[in-house]
Amino acid sequence: MGKYKINSAIDNCIFVVTEPFLKLCNMFKTLKNNHGKIIHVVGAPGTGKSANIYAAIEKQGLNVYDVKSPIKDVNINSQKVFNSVYNGFKKDFNVKSKKEVYDCLAGFDAILFADMFHDSHLVDNDTVGFSVWAGHAGFGAIKFYLLCVAEYLKERREYKRINIILQTAWRFHFRGKKYDLFTDMGIFSKLVLAVMNTIFDVVVISYKPEETIKIVKNYVKADDKLIEHYIHEYGSKPRFICQALENED
């Protein structure tokens, strides 16, 4: 799937404006003058969450720190992963204390945790993407999230100075297909998103069929009816449809 997967801003050479993108732009517009926001960008695998994030960042002219995965060993525990993230900040900013880290982070319009963090292994063979580590750790990865919550509660004053953009997914495999907890589970997904919306700002990347057709045709030459056939099979997931069309050729 790598050919149609956007892992960084430099990959985003083709982009189609959609309703979810415009909603994301409106939300990002507030980050220049407001702080303390946590924005979750959710969407099923193959919908192009990263593509939308990077395009919206560029359109709004945001100064964003794109966090890279500092994980080198898939077998390390949650505490070491958590520590490695802060050590990565210290190394990037050339500072020594956590207070200095927060001061540096506050200098950006937003801090982004997207594919350079989750899937860094696709662009840097020397790192382990957080998604790979979490998949390997299984339920043991829950401690990492608990450490993040504890850190947020402990340093709430600092986090009020910082905006965070999270490309959020909770993926699992069932009968050979990949699903996302936040978007592929019908009424249960809607309930989860409703709860998230009471705490965070949430944007769902989900397209109308006509938007999907337009996106796919920017990458692959295909008849509308054939694209509609694959929309029926895969849903409105442009990356999977493009791959299927390419395999068909």
Short mmCIF file of C-alpha atoms in Angstrom, two decimals:
data_model
loop_
_atom_site.label_atom_id
_atom_site.label_comp_id
_atom_site.label_asym_id
_atom_site.label_seq_id
_atom_site.Cartn_x
_atom_site.Cartn_y
_atom_site.Cartn_z
CA MET A 1 0.00 0.00 0.00
CA GLY A 2 3.03 2.26 0.29
CA LYS A 3 2.62 3.79 -3.16
CA TYR A 4 -0.60 5.55 -2.17
CA LYS A 5 0.20 6.14 1.50
CA ILE A 6 1.17 9.64 2.64
CA ASN A 7 3.77 9.47 5.41
CA SER A 8 5.03 13.06 5.40
CA ALA A 9 4.28 16.50 4.00
CA ILE A 10 6.68 16.00 1.10
CA ASP A 11 4.61 13.02 -0.17
CA ASN A 12 1.45 15.12 -0.47
CA CYS A 13 1.85 16.23 -4.10
CA ILE A 14 -1.70 15.32 -5.17
CA PHE A 15 -4.67 16.42 -3.08
CA VAL A 16 -8.43 16.71 -3.58
CA VAL A 17 -10.48 19.12 -1.46
CA THR A 18 -13.38 17.42 0.34
CA GLU A 19 -15.87 18.32 3.08
CA PRO A 20 -13.80 16.63 5.84
CA PHE A 21 -10.74 18.58 4.66
CA LEU A 22 -12.58 21.89 4.89
CA LYS A 23 -13.78 21.01 8.39
CA LEU A 24 -10.20 20.17 9.36
CA CYS A 25 -8.98 23.50 7.93
CA ASN A 26 -11.55 25.42 9.97
CA MET A 27 -10.40 23.66 13.12
CA PHE A 28 -6.70 24.20 12.36
CA LYS A 29 -7.39 27.88 11.71
CA THR A 30 -8.00 28.34 15.45
CA LEU A 31 -4.56 27.05 16.43
CA LYS A 32 -2.72 30.27 15.60
CA ASN A 33 -4.40 32.20 18.40
CA ASN A 34 -5.65 29.49 20.77
CA HIS A 35 -3.76 26.99 22.89
CA GLY A 36 -4.52 23.95 24.98
CA LYS A 37 -6.40 22.18 22.18
CA ILE A 38 -6.15 18.45 21.50
CA ILE A 39 -7.46 17.52 18.05
CA HIS A 40 -8.03 13.88 17.12
CA VAL A 41 -8.15 13.16 13.38
CA VAL A 42 -9.81 9.77 12.95
CA GLY A 43 -10.72 7.69 9.94
CA ALA A 44 -10.73 4.14 8.65
CA PRO A 45 -7.48 2.74 7.21
CA GLY A 46 -7.06 3.88 3.62
CA THR A 47 -8.98 7.16 3.88
CA GLY A 48 -5.90 9.41 3.87
CA LYS A 49 -5.80 10.94 7.33
CA SER A 50 -2.19 12.05 6.91
CA ALA A 51 -2.86 13.53 3.46
CA ASN A 52 -5.64 15.68 4.92
CA ILE A 53 -3.57 16.69 7.95
CA TYR A 54 -0.54 17.82 5.96
CA ALA A 55 -2.65 19.64 3.36
CA ALA A 56 -4.60 21.49 6.08
CA ILE A 57 -1.38 22.43 7.90
CA GLU A 58 0.02 23.87 4.68
CA LYS A 59 -3.16 25.74 3.82
CA GLN A 60 -3.32 27.38 7.25
CA GLY A 61 0.41 28.13 7.33
CA LEU A 62 0.95 26.42 10.66
CA ASN A 63 4.35 26.01 12.25
CA VAL A 64 4.10 22.38 13.35
CA TYR A 65 6.55 20.06 15.08
CA ASP A 66 6.13 16.64 13.43
CA VAL A 67 7.14 14.12 16.10
CA LYS A 68 9.23 11.19 14.88
CA SER A 69 9.33 7.80 16.55
CA PRO A 70 12.41 7.46 18.79
CA ILE A 71 11.79 3.71 19.30
CA LYS A 72 14.74 1.53 18.30
CA ASP A 73 13.75 -1.79 19.87
CA VAL A 74 10.31 -3.36 19.48
CA ASN A 75 10.78 -5.27 22.76
CA ILE A 76 11.10 -2.29 25.14
CA ASN A 77 8.37 -1.68 27.72
CA SER A 78 5.88 1.20 27.96
CA GLN A 79 7.93 3.18 30.46
CA LYS A 80 10.97 3.11 28.18
CA VAL A 81 8.87 4.15 25.18
CA PHE A 82 7.43 7.05 27.18
CA ASN A 83 10.89 8.11 28.33
CA SER A 84 12.28 7.81 24.80
CA VAL A 85 9.69 10.29 23.50
CA TYR A 86 10.84 12.94 25.99
CA ASN A 87 14.48 12.11 25.35
CA GLY A 88 13.77 12.58 21.64
CA PHE A 89 12.39 16.04 22.38
CA LYS A 90 15.47 16.92 24.43
CA LYS A 91 17.77 15.78 21.64
CA ASP A 92 15.86 17.68 18.92
CA PHE A 93 15.71 20.90 20.93
CA ASN A 94 19.16 20.51 22.51
CA VAL A 95 17.81 21.02 26.02
CA LYS A 96 18.19 19.10 29.29
CA SER A 97 15.08 19.64 31.41
CA LYS A 98 11.43 18.80 30.92
CA LYS A 99 10.53 22.45 31.57
CA GLU A 100 12.76 23.45 28.64
CA VAL A 101 11.04 20.82 26.50
CA TYR A 102 7.62 22.33 27.23
CA ASP A 103 8.95 25.82 26.53
CA CYS A 104 10.14 24.65 23.11
CA LEU A 105 6.90 22.82 22.33
CA ALA A 106 4.91 25.93 23.24
CA GLY A 107 6.78 27.81 20.51
CA PHE A 108 4.96 25.82 17.79
CA ASP A 109 1.39 26.30 16.60
CA ALA A 110 0.86 22.58 17.18
CA ILE A 111 2.60 19.30 17.95
CA LEU A 112 1.74 16.56 15.46
CA PHE A 113 1.68 12.83 16.15
CA ALA A 114 1.00 11.30 12.73
CA ASP A 115 2.68 8.77 10.44
CA MET A 116 6.21 9.97 11.19
CA PHE A 117 5.50 8.73 14.73
CA HIS A 118 3.09 5.84 14.16
CA ASP A 119 4.60 4.41 10.95
CA SER A 120 8.16 5.77 10.98
CA HIS A 121 9.48 2.36 9.89
CA LEU A 122 8.05 3.03 6.41
CA VAL A 123 10.42 5.98 5.92
CA ASP A 124 13.29 5.18 8.29
CA ASN A 125 14.51 1.60 8.63
CA ASP A 126 16.47 2.51 11.77
CA THR A 127 13.32 3.17 13.81
CA VAL A 128 10.33 1.17 14.97
CA GLY A 129 6.97 2.84 14.31
CA PHE A 130 4.78 3.22 17.38
CA SER A 131 2.07 1.19 15.62
CA VAL A 132 4.50 -1.73 15.23
CA TRP A 133 5.60 -1.48 18.85
CA ALA A 134 1.99 -1.28 20.10
CA GLY A 135 0.99 -4.27 17.98
CA HIS A 136 3.90 -6.25 19.40
CA ALA A 137 3.22 -5.13 22.99
CA GLY A 138 -0.50 -5.97 22.82
CA PHE A 139 -2.33 -5.14 26.04
CA GLY A 140 1.01 -4.12 27.53
CA ALA A 141 0.80 -0.93 25.44
CA ILE A 142 -2.10 0.28 27.59
CA LYS A 143 0.41 1.36 30.24
CA PHE A 144 1.91 3.83 27.75
CA TYR A 145 -1.45 5.57 27.35
CA LEU A 146 -1.93 5.62 31.13
CA LEU A 147 1.49 7.25 31.49
CA CYS A 148 0.43 9.90 28.94
CA VAL A 149 -2.78 10.61 30.87
CA ALA A 150 -0.86 10.84 34.15
CA GLU A 151 1.66 13.23 32.57
CA TYR A 152 -1.14 15.40 31.20
CA LEU A 153 -2.86 15.62 34.59
CA LYS A 154 0.44 16.38 36.31
CA GLU A 155 1.47 19.08 33.81
CA ARG A 156 -1.92 20.56 32.88
CA ARG A 157 -0.61 24.09 33.20
CA GLU A 158 2.06 23.33 30.59
CA TYR A 159 -0.41 21.63 28.24
CA LYS A 160 -2.61 24.72 28.27
CA ARG A 161 0.23 26.38 26.31
CA ILE A 162 0.42 23.62 23.69
CA ASN A 163 -1.80 22.41 20.86
CA ILE A 164 -1.66 18.72 19.95
CA ILE A 165 -2.84 17.08 16.72
CA LEU A 166 -3.23 13.32 16.96
CA GLN A 167 -3.77 11.04 13.99
CA THR A 168 -5.85 8.55 15.90
CA ALA A 169 -6.63 4.95 15.00
CA TRP A 170 -7.36 1.77 16.89
CA ARG A 171 -6.99 -0.93 14.27
CA PHE A 172 -7.66 -4.64 14.37
CA HIS A 173 -7.83 -7.48 11.84
CA PHE A 174 -10.87 -9.68 11.32
CA ARG A 175 -11.18 -12.35 8.61
CA GLY A 176 -8.28 -10.93 6.65
CA LYS A 177 -9.53 -7.34 6.62
CA LYS A 178 -8.37 -4.30 8.60
CA TYR A 179 -10.94 -2.33 10.62
CA ASP A 180 -10.88 0.79 12.76
CA LEU A 181 -12.64 1.04 16.11
CA PHE A 182 -13.62 4.68 15.61
CA THR A 183 -15.22 4.37 12.17
CA ASP A 184 -15.92 0.77 11.13
CA MET A 185 -18.07 -0.53 14.01
CA GLY A 186 -21.40 1.11 13.23
CA ILE A 187 -23.37 2.35 16.23
CA PHE A 188 -20.55 1.43 18.61
CA SER A 189 -18.11 3.67 16.70
CA LYS A 190 -20.63 6.52 16.84
CA LEU A 191 -20.91 6.08 20.60
CA VAL A 192 -17.13 6.12 21.05
CA LEU A 193 -16.83 9.27 18.90
CA ALA A 194 -19.63 10.96 20.85
CA VAL A 195 -17.73 10.37 24.09
CA MET A 196 -14.47 11.61 22.53
CA ASN A 197 -16.21 14.78 21.31
CA THR A 198 -17.11 15.69 24.90
CA ILE A 199 -13.41 15.78 25.81
CA PHE A 200 -11.51 16.64 22.61
CA ASP A 201 -11.97 18.19 19.19
CA VAL A 202 -12.58 15.36 16.71
CA VAL A 203 -12.57 15.38 12.90
CA VAL A 204 -13.62 12.24 11.04
CA ILE A 205 -12.10 11.68 7.59
CA SER A 206 -14.94 10.00 5.72
CA TYR A 207 -15.98 10.68 2.13
CA LYS A 208 -19.09 10.73 0.01
CA PRO A 209 -18.91 8.31 -2.96
CA GLU A 210 -18.50 11.18 -5.42
CA GLU A 211 -15.55 12.52 -3.39
CA THR A 212 -13.96 9.08 -3.36
CA ILE A 213 -14.31 8.78 -7.13
CA LYS A 214 -12.65 12.17 -7.61
CA ILE A 215 -9.75 11.25 -5.32
CA VAL A 216 -9.16 7.87 -6.99
CA LYS A 217 -9.23 9.35 -10.50
CA ASN A 218 -6.41 11.72 -9.51
CA TYR A 219 -4.19 8.68 -9.02
CA VAL A 220 -5.53 5.99 -11.34
CA LYS A 221 -7.29 6.11 -14.71
CA ALA A 222 -10.54 4.19 -14.25
CA ASP A 223 -14.20 4.24 -15.19
CA ASP A 224 -16.62 5.66 -12.60
CA LYS A 225 -18.65 2.42 -12.54
CA LEU A 226 -15.56 0.34 -11.80
CA ILE A 227 -14.61 2.69 -8.95
CA GLU A 228 -18.18 2.44 -7.63
CA HIS A 229 -17.83 -1.35 -7.68
CA TYR A 230 -14.76 -1.11 -5.44
CA ILE A 231 -16.45 1.46 -3.19
CA HIS A 232 -19.15 -1.17 -2.62
CA GLU A 233 -16.42 -3.72 -1.80
CA TYR A 234 -14.01 -1.61 0.28
CA GLY A 235 -16.06 1.40 1.31
CA SER A 236 -14.89 4.95 0.62
CA LYS A 237 -11.21 4.14 1.17
CA PRO A 238 -9.26 5.62 -1.76
CA ARG A 239 -5.93 3.94 -0.96
CA PHE A 240 -7.38 0.43 -1.04
CA ILE A 241 -9.39 1.19 -4.19
CA CYS A 242 -6.32 2.56 -6.00
CA GLN A 243 -4.35 -0.56 -5.07
CA ALA A 244 -7.17 -2.83 -6.29
CA LEU A 245 -7.41 -0.97 -9.60
CA GLU A 246 -3.66 -1.16 -10.07
CA ASN A 247 -3.67 -4.92 -9.38
CA GLU A 248 -6.49 -5.35 -11.89
CA ASP A 249 -4.33 -3.77 -14.61
#
